Tab-separated table of C-alpha atoms in Angstrom:
chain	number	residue	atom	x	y	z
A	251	UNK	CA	-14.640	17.481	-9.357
A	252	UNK	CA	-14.357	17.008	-5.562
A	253	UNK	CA	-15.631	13.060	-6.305
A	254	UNK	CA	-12.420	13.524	-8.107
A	255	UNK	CA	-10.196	14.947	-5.903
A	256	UNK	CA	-11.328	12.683	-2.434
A	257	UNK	CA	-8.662	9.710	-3.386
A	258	UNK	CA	-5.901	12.250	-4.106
A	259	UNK	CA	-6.445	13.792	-0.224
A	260	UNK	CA	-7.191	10.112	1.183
A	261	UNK	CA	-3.934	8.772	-0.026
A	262	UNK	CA	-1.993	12.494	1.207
A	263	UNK	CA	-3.428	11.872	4.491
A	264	UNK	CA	-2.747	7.845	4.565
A	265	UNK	CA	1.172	9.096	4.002
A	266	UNK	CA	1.150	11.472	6.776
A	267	UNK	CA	-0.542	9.113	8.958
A	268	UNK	CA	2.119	6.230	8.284
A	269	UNK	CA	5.137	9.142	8.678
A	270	UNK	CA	4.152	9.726	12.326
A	271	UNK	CA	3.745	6.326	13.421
A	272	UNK	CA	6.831	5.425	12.010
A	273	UNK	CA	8.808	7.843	14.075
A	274	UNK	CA	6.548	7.499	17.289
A	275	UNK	CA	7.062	3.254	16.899
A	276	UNK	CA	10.783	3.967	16.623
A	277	UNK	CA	10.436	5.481	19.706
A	278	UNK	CA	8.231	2.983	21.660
A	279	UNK	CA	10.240	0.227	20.150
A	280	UNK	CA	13.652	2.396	21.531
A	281	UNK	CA	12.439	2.376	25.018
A	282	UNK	CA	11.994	-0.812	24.956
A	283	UNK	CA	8.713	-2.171	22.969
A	284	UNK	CA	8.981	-5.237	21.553
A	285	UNK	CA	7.675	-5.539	17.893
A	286	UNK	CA	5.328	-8.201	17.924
A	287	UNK	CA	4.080	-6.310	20.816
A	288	UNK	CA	3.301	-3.418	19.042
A	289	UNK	CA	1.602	-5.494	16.218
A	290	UNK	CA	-1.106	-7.320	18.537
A	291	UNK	CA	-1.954	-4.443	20.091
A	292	UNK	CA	-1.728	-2.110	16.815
A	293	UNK	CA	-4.848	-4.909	15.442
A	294	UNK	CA	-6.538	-4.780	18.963
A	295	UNK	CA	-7.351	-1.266	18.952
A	296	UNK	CA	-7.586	-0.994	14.853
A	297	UNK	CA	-10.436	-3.513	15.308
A	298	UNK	CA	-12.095	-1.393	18.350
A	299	UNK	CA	-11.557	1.210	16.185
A	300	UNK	CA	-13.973	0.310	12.666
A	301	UNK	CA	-16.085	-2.139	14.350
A	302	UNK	CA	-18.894	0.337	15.211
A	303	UNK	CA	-18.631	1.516	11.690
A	304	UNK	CA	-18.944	-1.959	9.780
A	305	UNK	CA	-21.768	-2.690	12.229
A	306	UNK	CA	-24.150	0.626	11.676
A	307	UNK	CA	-23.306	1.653	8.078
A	308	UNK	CA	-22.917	-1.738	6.143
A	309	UNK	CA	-23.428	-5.368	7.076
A	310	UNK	CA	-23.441	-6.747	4.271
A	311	UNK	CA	-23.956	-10.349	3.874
A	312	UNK	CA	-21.114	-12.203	3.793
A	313	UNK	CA	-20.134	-15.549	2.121
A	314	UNK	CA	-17.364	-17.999	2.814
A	315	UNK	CA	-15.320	-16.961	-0.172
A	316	UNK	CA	-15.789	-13.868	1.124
A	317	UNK	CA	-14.255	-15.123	4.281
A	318	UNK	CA	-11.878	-16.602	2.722
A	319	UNK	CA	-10.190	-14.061	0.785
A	320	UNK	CA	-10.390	-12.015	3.799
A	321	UNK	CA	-9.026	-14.578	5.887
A	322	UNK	CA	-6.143	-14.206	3.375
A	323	UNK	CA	-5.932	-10.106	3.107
A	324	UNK	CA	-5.001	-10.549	6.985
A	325	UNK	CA	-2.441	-12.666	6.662
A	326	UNK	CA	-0.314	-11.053	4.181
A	327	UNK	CA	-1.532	-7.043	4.295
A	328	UNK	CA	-1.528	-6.836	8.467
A	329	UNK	CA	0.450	-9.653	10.045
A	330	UNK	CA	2.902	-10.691	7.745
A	331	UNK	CA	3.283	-6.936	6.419
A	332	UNK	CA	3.302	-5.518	9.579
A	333	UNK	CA	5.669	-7.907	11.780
A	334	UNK	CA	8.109	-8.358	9.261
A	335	UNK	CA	8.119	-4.108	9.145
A	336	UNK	CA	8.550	-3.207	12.741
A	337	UNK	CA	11.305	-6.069	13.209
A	338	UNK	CA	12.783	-3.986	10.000
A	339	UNK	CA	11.919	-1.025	11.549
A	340	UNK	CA	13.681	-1.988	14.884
A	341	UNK	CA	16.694	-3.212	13.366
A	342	UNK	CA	16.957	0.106	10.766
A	343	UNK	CA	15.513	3.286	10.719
A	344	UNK	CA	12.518	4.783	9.771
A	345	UNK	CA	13.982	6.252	6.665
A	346	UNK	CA	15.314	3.221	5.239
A	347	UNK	CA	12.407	1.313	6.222
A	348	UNK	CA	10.337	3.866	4.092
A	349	UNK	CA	12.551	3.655	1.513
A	350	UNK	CA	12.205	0.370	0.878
A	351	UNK	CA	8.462	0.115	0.966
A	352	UNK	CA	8.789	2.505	-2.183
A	353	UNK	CA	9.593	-1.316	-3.543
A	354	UNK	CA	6.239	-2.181	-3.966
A	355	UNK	CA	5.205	-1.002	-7.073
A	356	UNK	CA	8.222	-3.268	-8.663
A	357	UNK	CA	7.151	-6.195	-6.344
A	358	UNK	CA	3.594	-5.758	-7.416
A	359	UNK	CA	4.235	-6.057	-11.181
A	360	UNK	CA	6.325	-9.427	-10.923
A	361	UNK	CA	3.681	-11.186	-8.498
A	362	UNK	CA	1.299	-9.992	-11.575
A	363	UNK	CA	3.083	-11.301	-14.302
A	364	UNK	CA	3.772	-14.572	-12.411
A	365	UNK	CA	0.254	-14.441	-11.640
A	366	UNK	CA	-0.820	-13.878	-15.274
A	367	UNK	CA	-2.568	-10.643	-14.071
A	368	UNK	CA	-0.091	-8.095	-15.967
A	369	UNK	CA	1.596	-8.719	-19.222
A	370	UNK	CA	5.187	-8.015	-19.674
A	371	UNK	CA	4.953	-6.623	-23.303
A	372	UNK	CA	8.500	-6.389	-23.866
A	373	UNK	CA	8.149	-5.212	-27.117
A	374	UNK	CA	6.855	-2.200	-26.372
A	375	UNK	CA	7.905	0.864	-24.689
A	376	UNK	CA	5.089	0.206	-22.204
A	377	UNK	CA	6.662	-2.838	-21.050
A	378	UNK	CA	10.014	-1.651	-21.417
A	379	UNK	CA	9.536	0.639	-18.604
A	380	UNK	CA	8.084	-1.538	-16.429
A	381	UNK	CA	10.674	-3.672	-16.764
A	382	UNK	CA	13.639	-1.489	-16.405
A	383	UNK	CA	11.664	0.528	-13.608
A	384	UNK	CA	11.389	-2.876	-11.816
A	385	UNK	CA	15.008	-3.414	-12.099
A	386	UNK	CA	16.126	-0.173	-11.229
A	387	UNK	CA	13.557	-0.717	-8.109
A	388	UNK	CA	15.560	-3.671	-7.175
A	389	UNK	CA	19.106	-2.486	-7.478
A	390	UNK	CA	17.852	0.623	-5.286
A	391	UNK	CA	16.927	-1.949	-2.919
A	392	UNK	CA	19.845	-3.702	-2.849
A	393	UNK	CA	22.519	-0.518	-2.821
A	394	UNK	CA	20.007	0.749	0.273
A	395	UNK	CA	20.389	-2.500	2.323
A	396	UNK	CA	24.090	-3.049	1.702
A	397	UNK	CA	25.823	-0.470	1.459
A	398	UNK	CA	25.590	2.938	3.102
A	399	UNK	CA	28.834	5.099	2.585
A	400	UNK	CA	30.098	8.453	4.080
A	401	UNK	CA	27.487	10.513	6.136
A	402	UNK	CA	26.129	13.625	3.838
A	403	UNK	CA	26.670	16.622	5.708
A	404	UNK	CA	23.215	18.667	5.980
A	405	UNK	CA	23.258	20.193	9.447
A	406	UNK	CA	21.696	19.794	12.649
A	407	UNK	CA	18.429	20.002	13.316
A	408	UNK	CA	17.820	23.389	15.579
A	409	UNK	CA	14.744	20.930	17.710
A	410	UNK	CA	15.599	19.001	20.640
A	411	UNK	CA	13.208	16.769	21.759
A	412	UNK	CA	15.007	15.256	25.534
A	413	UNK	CA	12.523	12.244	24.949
A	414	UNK	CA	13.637	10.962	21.602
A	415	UNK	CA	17.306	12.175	22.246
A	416	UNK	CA	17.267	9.667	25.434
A	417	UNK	CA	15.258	7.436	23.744
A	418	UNK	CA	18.190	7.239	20.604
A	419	UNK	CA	20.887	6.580	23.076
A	420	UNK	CA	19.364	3.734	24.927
A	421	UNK	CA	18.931	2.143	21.578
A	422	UNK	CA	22.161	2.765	20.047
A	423	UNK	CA	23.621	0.489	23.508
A	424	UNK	CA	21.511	-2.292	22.412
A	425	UNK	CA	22.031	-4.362	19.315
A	426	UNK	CA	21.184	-3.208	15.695
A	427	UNK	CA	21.622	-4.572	12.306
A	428	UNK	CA	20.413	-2.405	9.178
A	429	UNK	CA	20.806	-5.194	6.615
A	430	UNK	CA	19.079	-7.825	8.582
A	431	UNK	CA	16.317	-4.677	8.857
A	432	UNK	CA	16.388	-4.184	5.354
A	433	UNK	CA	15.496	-7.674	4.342
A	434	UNK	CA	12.793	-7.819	6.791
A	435	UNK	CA	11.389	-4.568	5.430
A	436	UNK	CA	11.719	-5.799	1.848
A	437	UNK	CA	9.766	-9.321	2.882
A	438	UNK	CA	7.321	-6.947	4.328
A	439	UNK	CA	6.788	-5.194	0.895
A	440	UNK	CA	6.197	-8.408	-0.770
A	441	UNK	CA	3.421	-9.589	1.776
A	442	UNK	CA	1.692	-6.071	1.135
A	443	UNK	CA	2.214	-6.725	-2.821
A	444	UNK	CA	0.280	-9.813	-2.481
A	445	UNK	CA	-2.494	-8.428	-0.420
A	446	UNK	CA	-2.718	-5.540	-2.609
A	447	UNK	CA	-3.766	-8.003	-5.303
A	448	UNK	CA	-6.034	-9.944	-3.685
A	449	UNK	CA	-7.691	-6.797	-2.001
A	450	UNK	CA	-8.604	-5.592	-5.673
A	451	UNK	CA	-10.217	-8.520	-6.626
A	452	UNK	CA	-11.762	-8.543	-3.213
A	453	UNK	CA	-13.225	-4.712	-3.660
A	454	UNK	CA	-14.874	-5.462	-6.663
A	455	UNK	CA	-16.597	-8.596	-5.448
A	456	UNK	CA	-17.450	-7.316	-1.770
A	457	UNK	CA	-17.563	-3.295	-1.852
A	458	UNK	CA	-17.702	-2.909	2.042
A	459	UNK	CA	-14.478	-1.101	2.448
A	460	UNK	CA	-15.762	-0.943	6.459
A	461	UNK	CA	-16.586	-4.374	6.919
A	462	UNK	CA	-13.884	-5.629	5.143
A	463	UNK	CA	-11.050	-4.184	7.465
A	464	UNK	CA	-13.143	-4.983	10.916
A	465	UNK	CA	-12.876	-8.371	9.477
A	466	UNK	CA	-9.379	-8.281	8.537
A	467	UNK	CA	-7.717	-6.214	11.822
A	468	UNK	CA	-10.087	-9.080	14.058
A	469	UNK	CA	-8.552	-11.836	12.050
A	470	UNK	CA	-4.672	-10.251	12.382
A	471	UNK	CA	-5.716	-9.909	15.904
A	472	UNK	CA	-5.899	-13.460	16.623
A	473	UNK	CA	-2.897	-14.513	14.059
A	474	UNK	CA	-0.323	-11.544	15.546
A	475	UNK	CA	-1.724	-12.764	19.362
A	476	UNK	CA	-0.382	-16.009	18.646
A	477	UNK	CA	2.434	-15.271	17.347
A	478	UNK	CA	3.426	-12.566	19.669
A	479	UNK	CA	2.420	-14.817	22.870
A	480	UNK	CA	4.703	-17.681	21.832
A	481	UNK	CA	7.239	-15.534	21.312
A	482	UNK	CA	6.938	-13.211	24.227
A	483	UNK	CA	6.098	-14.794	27.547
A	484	UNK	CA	7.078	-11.977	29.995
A	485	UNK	CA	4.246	-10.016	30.652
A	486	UNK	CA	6.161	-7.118	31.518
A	487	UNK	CA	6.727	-7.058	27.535
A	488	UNK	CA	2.963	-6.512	27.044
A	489	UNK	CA	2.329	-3.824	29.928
A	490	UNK	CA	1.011	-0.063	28.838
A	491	UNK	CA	2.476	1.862	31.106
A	492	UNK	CA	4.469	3.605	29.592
A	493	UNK	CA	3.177	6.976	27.582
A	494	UNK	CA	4.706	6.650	24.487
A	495	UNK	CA	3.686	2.513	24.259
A	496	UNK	CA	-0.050	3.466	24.858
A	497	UNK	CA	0.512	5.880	21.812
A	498	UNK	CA	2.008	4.160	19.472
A	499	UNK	CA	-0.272	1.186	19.746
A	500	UNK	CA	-3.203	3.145	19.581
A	501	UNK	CA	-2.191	5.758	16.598
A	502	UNK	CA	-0.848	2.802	15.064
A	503	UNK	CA	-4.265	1.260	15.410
A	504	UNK	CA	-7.034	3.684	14.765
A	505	UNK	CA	-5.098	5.968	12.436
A	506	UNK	CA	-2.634	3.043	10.285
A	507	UNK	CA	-4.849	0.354	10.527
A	508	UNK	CA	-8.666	1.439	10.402
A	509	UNK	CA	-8.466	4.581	8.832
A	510	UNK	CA	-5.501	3.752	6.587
A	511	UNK	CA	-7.109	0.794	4.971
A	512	UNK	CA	-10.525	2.185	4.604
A	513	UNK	CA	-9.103	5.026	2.738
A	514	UNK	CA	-6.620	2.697	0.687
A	515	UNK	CA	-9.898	0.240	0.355
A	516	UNK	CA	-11.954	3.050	-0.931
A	517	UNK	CA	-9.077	4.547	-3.407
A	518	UNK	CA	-8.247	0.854	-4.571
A	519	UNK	CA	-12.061	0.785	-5.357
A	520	UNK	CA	-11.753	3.957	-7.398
A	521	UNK	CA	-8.555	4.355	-8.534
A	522	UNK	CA	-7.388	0.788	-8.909
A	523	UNK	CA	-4.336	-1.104	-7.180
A	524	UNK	CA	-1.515	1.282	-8.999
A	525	UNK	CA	-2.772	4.580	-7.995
A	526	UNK	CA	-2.473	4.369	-4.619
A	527	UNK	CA	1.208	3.337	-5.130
A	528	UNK	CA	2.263	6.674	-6.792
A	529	UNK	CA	1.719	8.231	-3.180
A	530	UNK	CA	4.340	6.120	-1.731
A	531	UNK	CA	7.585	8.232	-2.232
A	532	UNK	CA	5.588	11.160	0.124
A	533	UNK	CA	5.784	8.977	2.881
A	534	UNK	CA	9.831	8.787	1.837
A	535	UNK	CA	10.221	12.331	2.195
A	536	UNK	CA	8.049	12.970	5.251
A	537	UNK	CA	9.651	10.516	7.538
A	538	UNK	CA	13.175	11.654	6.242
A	539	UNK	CA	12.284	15.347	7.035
A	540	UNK	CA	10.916	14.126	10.520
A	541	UNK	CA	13.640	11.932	11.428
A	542	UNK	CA	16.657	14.034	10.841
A	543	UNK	CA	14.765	16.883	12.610
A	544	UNK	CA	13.103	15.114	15.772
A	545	UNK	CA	15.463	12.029	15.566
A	546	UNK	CA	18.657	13.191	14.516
A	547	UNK	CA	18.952	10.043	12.416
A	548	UNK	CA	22.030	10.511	9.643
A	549	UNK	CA	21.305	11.005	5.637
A	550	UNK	CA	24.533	8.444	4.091
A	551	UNK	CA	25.409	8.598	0.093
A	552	UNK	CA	24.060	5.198	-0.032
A	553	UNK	CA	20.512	5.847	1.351
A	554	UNK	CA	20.011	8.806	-0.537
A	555	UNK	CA	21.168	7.454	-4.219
A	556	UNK	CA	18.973	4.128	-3.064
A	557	UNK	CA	16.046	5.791	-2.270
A	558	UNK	CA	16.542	7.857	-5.364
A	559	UNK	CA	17.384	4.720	-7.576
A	560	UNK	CA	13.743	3.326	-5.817
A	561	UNK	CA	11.720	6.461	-6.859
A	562	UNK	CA	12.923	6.885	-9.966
A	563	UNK	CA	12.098	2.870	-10.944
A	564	UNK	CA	8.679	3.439	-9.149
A	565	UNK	CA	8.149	6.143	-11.453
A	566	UNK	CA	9.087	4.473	-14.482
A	567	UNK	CA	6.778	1.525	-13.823
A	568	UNK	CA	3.724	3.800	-13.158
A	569	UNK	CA	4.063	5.632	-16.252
A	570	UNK	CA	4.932	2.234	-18.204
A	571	UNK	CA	1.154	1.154	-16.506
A	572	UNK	CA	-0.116	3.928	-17.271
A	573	UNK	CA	0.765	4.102	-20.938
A	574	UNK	CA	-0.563	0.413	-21.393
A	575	UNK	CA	-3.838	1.121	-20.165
A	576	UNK	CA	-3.940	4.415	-22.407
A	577	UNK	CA	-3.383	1.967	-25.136
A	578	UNK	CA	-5.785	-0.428	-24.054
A	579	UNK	CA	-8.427	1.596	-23.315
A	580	UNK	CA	-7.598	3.706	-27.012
A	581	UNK	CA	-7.915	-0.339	-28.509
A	582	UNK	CA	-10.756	-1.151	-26.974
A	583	UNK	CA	-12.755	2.049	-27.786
A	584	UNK	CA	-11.489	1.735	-31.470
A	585	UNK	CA	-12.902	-1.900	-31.451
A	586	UNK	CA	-15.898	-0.542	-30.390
A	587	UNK	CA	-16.365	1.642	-32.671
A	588	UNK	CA	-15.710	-0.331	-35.971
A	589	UNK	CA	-18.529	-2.504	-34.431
A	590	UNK	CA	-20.289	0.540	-34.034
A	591	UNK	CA	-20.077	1.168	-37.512
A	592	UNK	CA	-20.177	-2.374	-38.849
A	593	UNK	CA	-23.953	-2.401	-37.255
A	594	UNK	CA	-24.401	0.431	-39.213
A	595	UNK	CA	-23.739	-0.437	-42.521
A	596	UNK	CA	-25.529	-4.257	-41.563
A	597	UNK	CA	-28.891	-2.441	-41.046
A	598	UNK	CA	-28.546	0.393	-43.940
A	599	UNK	CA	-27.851	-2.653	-46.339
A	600	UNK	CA	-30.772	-4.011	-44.256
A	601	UNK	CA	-32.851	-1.203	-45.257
A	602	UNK	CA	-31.687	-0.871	-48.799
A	603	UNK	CA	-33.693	-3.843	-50.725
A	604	UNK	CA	-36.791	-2.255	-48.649
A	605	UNK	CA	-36.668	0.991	-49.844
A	606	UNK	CA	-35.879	0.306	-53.449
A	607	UNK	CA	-38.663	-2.350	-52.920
A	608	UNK	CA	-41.149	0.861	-51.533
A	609	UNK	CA	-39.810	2.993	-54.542
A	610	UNK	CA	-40.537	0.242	-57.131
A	611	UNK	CA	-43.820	0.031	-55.722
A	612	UNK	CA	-44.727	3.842	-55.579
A	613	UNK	CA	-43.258	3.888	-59.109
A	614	UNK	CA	-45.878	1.104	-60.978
A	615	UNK	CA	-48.427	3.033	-58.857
């Protein structure tokens, strides 16, 4: 039971963790923080952060595919995933941003069919509601990231927090775009998609959940660095001094990046790729709860019927998933059994010509 119950509370707590940060790197990126900033640091102190833990409780021996596919999980589940998010994240807010990570379910199942890992199965009602969950995932998308409408009166929040009040209007003088955030955001969900895939695969052949993400923050470490140095040359962009930098890059870090993908590792491993999706919308309704009541950020009619457009499609394609493998699973046990039974019958009609052979013989005796 509690064996059971440890991915359910890993992926609660992976939500919460990813609700903070994305209101503390709104702030850090408000005051100033450049993204790509935030990103190389975010991998520096993720990989200070599992090293010691890869290095005392596993090292396992590791191959060049391994490498490889690692090399790969870097690339698309931390840097591409993460810069494309906080440029997103700048250019947005943390609520949209959220909302459109909810997008990666739908994302997931069309890089699988293309990839000949899922079937579509049209015609059944499996497949059906993948399909129309994807769909319905996309329009969400789309109605989020262009088109917002009149603000939904809910109150004000009754906390003021001086820091992210100043922090909010020194932003809102600089420049923002929310559908230019949007599609950065949504590019980000398909770079996690793809690492999501290839980190299955990879947790079956290499089961070092630890090792794995020292390998994979070092790795983003070095790709992020360069990026981030040719893009940044000030140094003033990279200095710490400020409170609310040092804590974003390190929560990010420790808590988003080495915790969050040893626990998403270790669910992936078992729960599969899918489960750990389901948890998304939590992080939805965290951040939205968090930003309207530390940030003051705005709820529109177009965010909220997006975001519920987005769940409600997420939904549909988990429980079309999860009726196909009910089937499966139901198919491949009844296959099972009718060779089961076909053994059965093979060595009674085995046995048959024996016995009447033994009774023959007991009988002329």
């Amino acid at each position: 039971m509690v064996s059971e119950f440890l991915p359910f509370l890993a992926m609660v707590l992976v939500q919460l963790g990813y609700a903070v940060m994305n209101i503390v790197s709104k702030l850090a990126m408000d005051t100033g923080m450049k993204p790509l900033v935030l990103v190389v640091y975010r991998q520096i102190f993720a990989t200070l952060a599992i090293l010691p833990f890869a290095y005392f409780l596993e090292r396992p021996r590791i191959t060049m595919p391994i490498l490889f596919q690692t090399f790969l999980c870097s690339l698309t589940g931390a840097t591409i995933n993460q810069v494309f998010y906080f440029i997103g994240l700048k250019l947005s807010t943390p609520t949209i941003g959220c909302a459109l990570t909810n997008t990666l379910p739908a994302i997931t199942f069309i890089l699988a069919v293309i990839f000949r890992q899922e079937s579509m199965g049209i015609k059944k009602m499996a497949g059906q509601a993948k399909v129309m969950g994807t769909t319905v995932c996309v329009a969400g998308a789309m109605l989020l990231s262009f088109y917002h409408g009149p603000i939904l009166n809910i109150g004000e929040s009754s906390i003021h927090w001086k820091y992210a009040e100043n922090a909010s209007a020194t932003n809102s003088s600089g420049g923002s775009n929310s559908v230019v955030g949007a599609l950065f955001v949504i590019a980000s969900a398909l770079g996690w998609a793809v690492w999501f895939i290839i980190q299955a695969r990879l947790s079956v052949t290499f089961p070092a959940p630890y090792t794995t993400t020292a390998l994979m923050c070092f790795m983003a470490t070095i790709e992020c660095g360069i990026i981030g140095v040719s893009v940044e040359h000030k140094l003033s962009a990279w200095s710490l001094r400020s409170p609310i930098r040092i804590v974003a890059s390190v929560y990010a870090g420790v808590v988003c990046n080495a915790l969050a993908f040893c626990l998403m590792s270790y669910s992936i491993q078992r729960k599969g790729a899918l489960y750990v999706s389901v948890f998304s919308p939590l992080m939805l309704v965290l951040v939205a709860i968090l930003s309207w009541a530390l940030l003051r950020e705005k709820l529109s009619v177009g965010t909220l019927t997006g975001s519920l457009l987005i769940v409600s499609g997420l939904y549909a394609v988990l429980w079309g998933k999860e009726k196909e493998t009910k089937l499966d699973n139901m198919s491949e046990n009844g296959v099972a059994a009718k060779e089961d039974e076909d053994h059965r019958k093979d060595d009674l009609e085995f046995q048959m010509p024996a016995i009447s052979n033994a009774n023959n013989h007991h009988s002329s005796g």
